[in-house]
Coordinates of C-alpha atoms and ligand atoms in Angstrom, one line a residue:
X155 CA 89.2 80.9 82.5
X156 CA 90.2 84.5 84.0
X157 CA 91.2 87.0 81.3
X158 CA 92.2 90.7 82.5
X159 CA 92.4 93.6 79.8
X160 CA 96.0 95.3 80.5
X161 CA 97.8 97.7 78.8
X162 CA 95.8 96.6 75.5
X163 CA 96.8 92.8 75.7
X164 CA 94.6 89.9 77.5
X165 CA 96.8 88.4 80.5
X166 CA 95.4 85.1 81.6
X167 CA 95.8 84.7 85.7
X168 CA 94.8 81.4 87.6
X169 CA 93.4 82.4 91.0
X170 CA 92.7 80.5 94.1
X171 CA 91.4 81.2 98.2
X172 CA 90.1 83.8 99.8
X173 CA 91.3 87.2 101.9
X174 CA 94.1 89.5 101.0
X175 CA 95.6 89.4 97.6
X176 CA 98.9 87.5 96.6
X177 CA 100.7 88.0 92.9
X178 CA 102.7 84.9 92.2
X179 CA 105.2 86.9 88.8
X180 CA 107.1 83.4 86.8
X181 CA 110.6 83.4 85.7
X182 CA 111.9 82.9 81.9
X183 CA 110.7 81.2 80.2
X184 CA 108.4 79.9 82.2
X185 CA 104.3 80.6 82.9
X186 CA 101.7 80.7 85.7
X187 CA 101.9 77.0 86.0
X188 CA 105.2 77.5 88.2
X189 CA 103.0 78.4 91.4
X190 CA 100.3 75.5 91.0
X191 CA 101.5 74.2 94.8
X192 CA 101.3 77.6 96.0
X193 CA 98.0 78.2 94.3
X194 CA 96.6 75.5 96.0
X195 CA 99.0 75.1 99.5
X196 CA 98.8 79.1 100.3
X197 CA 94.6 79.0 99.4
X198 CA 93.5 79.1 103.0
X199 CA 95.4 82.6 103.9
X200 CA 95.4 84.4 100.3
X201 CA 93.5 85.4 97.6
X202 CA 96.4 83.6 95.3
X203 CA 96.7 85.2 91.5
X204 CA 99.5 83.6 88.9
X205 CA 99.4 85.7 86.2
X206 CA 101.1 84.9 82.4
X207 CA 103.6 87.5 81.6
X208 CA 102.4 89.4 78.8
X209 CA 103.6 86.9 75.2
X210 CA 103.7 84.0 77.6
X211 CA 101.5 80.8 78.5
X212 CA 98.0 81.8 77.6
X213 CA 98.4 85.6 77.2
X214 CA 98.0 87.3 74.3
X215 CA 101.2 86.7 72.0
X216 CA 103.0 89.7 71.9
X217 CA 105.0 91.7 68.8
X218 CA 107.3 93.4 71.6
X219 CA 111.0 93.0 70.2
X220 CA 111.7 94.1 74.0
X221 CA 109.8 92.7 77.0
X222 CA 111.2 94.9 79.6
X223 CA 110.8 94.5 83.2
X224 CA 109.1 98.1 83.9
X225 CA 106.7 96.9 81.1
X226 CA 106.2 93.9 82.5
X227 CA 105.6 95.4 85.9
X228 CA 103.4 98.2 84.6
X229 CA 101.1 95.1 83.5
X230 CA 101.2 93.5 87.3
X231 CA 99.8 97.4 88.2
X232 CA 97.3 97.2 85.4
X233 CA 96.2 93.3 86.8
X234 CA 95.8 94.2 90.2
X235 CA 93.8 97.6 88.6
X236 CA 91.4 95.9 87.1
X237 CA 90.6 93.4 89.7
X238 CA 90.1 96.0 91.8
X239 CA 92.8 95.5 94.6
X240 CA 94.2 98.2 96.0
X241 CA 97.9 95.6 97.2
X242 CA 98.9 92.7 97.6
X243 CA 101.6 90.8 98.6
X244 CA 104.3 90.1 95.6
X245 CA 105.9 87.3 95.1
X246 CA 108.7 87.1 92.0
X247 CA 111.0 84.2 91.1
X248 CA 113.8 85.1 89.2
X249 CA 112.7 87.2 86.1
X250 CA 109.6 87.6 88.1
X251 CA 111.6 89.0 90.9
X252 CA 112.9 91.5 88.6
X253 CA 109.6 92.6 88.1
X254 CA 108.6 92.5 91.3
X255 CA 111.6 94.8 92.0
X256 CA 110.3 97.4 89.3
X257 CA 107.2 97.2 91.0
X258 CA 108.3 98.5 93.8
X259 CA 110.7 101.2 92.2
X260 CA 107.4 102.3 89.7
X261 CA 104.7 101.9 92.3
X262 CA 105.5 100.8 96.1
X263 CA 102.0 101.7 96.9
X264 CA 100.6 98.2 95.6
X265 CA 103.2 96.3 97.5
X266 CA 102.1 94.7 100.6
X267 CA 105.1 92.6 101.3
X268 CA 107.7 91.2 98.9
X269 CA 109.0 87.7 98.4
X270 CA 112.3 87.2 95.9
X271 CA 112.8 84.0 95.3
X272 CA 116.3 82.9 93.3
X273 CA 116.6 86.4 92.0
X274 CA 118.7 89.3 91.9
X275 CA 119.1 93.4 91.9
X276 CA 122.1 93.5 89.8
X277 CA 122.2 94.4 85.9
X278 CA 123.6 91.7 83.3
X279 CA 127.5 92.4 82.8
X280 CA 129.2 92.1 79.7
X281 CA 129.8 88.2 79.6
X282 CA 125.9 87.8 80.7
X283 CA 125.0 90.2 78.0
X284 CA 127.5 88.2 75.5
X285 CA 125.4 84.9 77.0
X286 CA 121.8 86.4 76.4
X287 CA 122.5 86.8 72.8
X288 CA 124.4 83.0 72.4
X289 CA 121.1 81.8 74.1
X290 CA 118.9 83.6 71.4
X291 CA 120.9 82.1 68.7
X292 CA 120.5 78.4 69.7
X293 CA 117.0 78.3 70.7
X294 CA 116.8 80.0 67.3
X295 CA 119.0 77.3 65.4
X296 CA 117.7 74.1 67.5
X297 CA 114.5 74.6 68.8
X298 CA 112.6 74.7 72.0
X299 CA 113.3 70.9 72.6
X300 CA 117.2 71.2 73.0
X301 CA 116.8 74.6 74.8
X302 CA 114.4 73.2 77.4
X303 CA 117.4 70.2 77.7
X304 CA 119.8 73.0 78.8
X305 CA 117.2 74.8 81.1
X306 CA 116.0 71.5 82.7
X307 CA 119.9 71.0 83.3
X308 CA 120.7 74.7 84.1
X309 CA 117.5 74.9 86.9
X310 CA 116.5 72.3 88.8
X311 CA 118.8 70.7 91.8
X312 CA 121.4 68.0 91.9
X313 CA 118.6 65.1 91.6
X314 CA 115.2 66.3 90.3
X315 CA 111.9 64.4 90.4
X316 CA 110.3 63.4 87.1
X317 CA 107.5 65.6 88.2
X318 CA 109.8 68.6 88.0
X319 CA 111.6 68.0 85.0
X320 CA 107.4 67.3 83.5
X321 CA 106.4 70.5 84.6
X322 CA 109.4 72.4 83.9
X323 CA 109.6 71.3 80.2
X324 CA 105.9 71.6 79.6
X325 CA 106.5 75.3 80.3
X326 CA 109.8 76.0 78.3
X327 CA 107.8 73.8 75.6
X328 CA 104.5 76.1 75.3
X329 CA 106.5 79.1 75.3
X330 CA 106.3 80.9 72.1
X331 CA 109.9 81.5 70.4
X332 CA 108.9 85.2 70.2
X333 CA 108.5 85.7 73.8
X334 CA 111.7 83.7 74.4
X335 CA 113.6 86.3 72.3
X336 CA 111.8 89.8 73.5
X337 CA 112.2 88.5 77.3
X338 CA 116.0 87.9 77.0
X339 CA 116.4 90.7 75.0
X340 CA 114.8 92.7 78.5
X341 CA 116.8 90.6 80.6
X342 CA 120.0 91.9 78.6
X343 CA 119.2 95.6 79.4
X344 CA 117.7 95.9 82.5
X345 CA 119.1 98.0 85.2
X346 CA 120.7 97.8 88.2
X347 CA 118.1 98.1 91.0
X348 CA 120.9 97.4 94.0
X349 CA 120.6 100.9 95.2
X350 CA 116.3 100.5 96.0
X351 CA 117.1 97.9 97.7
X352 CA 117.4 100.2 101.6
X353 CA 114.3 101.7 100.2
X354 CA 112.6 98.5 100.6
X355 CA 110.1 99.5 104.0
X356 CA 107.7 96.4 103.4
X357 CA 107.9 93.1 105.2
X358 CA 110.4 90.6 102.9
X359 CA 111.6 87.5 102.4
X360 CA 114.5 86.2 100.3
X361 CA 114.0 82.3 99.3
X362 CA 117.2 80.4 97.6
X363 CA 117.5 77.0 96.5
X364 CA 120.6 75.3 98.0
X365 CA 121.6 74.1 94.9
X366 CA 120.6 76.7 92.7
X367 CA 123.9 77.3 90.2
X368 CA 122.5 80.6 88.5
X369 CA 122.0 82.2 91.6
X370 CA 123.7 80.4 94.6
X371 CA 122.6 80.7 98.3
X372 CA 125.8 83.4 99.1
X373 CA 124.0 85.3 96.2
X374 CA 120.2 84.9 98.0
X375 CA 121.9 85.8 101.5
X376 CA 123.7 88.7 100.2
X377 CA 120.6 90.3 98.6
X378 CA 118.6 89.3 102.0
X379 CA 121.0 91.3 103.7
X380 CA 120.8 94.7 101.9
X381 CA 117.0 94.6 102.2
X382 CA 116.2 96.3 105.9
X383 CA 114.7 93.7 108.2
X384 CA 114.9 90.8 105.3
X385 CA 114.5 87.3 106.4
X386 CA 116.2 84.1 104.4
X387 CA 115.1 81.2 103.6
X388 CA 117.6 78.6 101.8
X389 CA 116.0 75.5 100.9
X390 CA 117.2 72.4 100.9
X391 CA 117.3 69.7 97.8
X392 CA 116.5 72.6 95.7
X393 CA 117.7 74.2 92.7
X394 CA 116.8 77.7 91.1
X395 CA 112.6 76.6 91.2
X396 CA 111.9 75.9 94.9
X397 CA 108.3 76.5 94.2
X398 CA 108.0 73.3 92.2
X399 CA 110.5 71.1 93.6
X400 CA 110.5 71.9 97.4
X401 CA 106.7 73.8 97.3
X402 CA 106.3 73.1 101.3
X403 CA 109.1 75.0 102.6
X404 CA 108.5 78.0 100.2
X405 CA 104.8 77.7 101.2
X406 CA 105.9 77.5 104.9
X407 CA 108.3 80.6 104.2
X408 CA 105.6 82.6 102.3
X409 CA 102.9 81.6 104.8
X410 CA 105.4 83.1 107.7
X411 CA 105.9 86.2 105.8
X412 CA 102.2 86.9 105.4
X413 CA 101.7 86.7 109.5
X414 CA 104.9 88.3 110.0
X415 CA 106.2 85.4 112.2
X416 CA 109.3 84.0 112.5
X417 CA 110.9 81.6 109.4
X418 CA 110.4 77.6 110.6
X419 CA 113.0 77.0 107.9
X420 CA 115.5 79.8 108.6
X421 CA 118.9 79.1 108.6
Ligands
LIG232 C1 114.8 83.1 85.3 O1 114.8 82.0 85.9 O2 113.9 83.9 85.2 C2 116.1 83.5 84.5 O3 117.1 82.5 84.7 C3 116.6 84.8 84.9 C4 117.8 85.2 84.1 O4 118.1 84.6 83.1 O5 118.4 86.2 84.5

């Protein structure tokens, strides 16, 4: 199993194919296991790493009270550092696309191309900020089990497949409570990143789920549309994790962003 030294902690990455490099970052509270179809459907164009976010899946637990997203994109810098690659295309969903955002404010230099995938620029507001803490409080008073109820409710579409609802809970399951906490808690403060987005010169793609409720498809459009040459991809039967309940049209999106090619799914 692949371990990389970064920033003094192990990160565990699954890899896959050949050729230029692709970093697959996970949302909260998720793990690498989110890109499994991508690490297997995108093998035949990219060298495909899914790293764990540093105190997630099976990286080194972390004693962080804040996981902030510069932190957490410093560690992507460290990654691709120590494996040698000089950039790669980056792909964030969600919490990972914040990352993927700080990347590219903290070192543009490793970013190839970008794909944000049911994510945002904006900062929390104050009612978001009020919601972070509420969520540390129950998953602190009832457990993983009722918190991966809500999420399962909160992030898949209108009618997802057991498959999803497997996957997805296996992840919020083998999260550990610590990382749940530090990750919200640099969720809750990290900055507003709307103004980089002109500044954004690489090839991009903005990927929404049609019936994602946290970040609807106005919200995906609207942040496609303030990154210069941006194309958007909504898919359909989808909720805020595309990459496991619709993986071939995200695939299908990514694959068209890595040969620069119009979006078979565009609309
Ligand atoms: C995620 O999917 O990573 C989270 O829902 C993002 C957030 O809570 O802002």
């Amino acid at each position: 199993m692949p371990y990389a030294r970064v920033n003094g902690n192990m990160l565990f990455y699954r890899e896959s194919g050949e050729g230029p490099a692709a970093v697959f970052i996970h949302g909260f509270p998720l793990d690498h296991s989110l890109w499994l179809d991508q690490l297997k459907g995108l093998a035949h164009v990219r060298h495909c790493i899914a790293p764990d976010l540093r105190g997630f899946g099976k990286s080194d637990p972390t004693v962080d009270g804040v996981l902030t997203m510069e932190m957490l994109a410093d560690d992507i810098a460290g990654l691709l550092e120590a494996l040698g690659i000089a950039n790669a295309d980056i792909i964030g969903l969600s919490m990972g696309g914040y990352v993927a955002l700080a990347l590219w404010e903290l070192r543009p230099d490793l970013v190839r191309s970008l794909g944000l995938i049911d994510t945002r620029a904006g900062a929390d507001g104050p009612d978001a900020r009020a919601a972070r803490d509420a969520m540390v409080d129950r998953i602190l008073d009832k457990g993983r089990g009722a918190f991966a109820d809500e999420i399962v409710r909160a992030q898949l579409g209108r009618t997802p497949s057991r498959r999803a609802q497997a996957r997805l809970r296996s992840m919020i399951e083998g999260t550990r409570y610590e990382t749940l906490v530090a990750s919200l808690a640099g969720m809750k403060e990290r900055k507003d990143r709307t103004a980089l987005l002109p500044t954004i010169s690489v090839p991009s793609v903005v990927i929404g789920g049609e019936e994602d409720t946290l970040i609807p498809p106005d919200k995906a459009r609207e942040l496609s549309a303030a990154i210069p040459g941006a194309r958007t991809t909504i898919v359909p039967r989808a909720g805020h994790l595309p990459p496991i309940e619709q993986p071939d049209p995200v695939n299908q999106a990514l694959i068209e962003l890595f040969e620069g090619r119009k979006v078979v799914w565009w609309r």
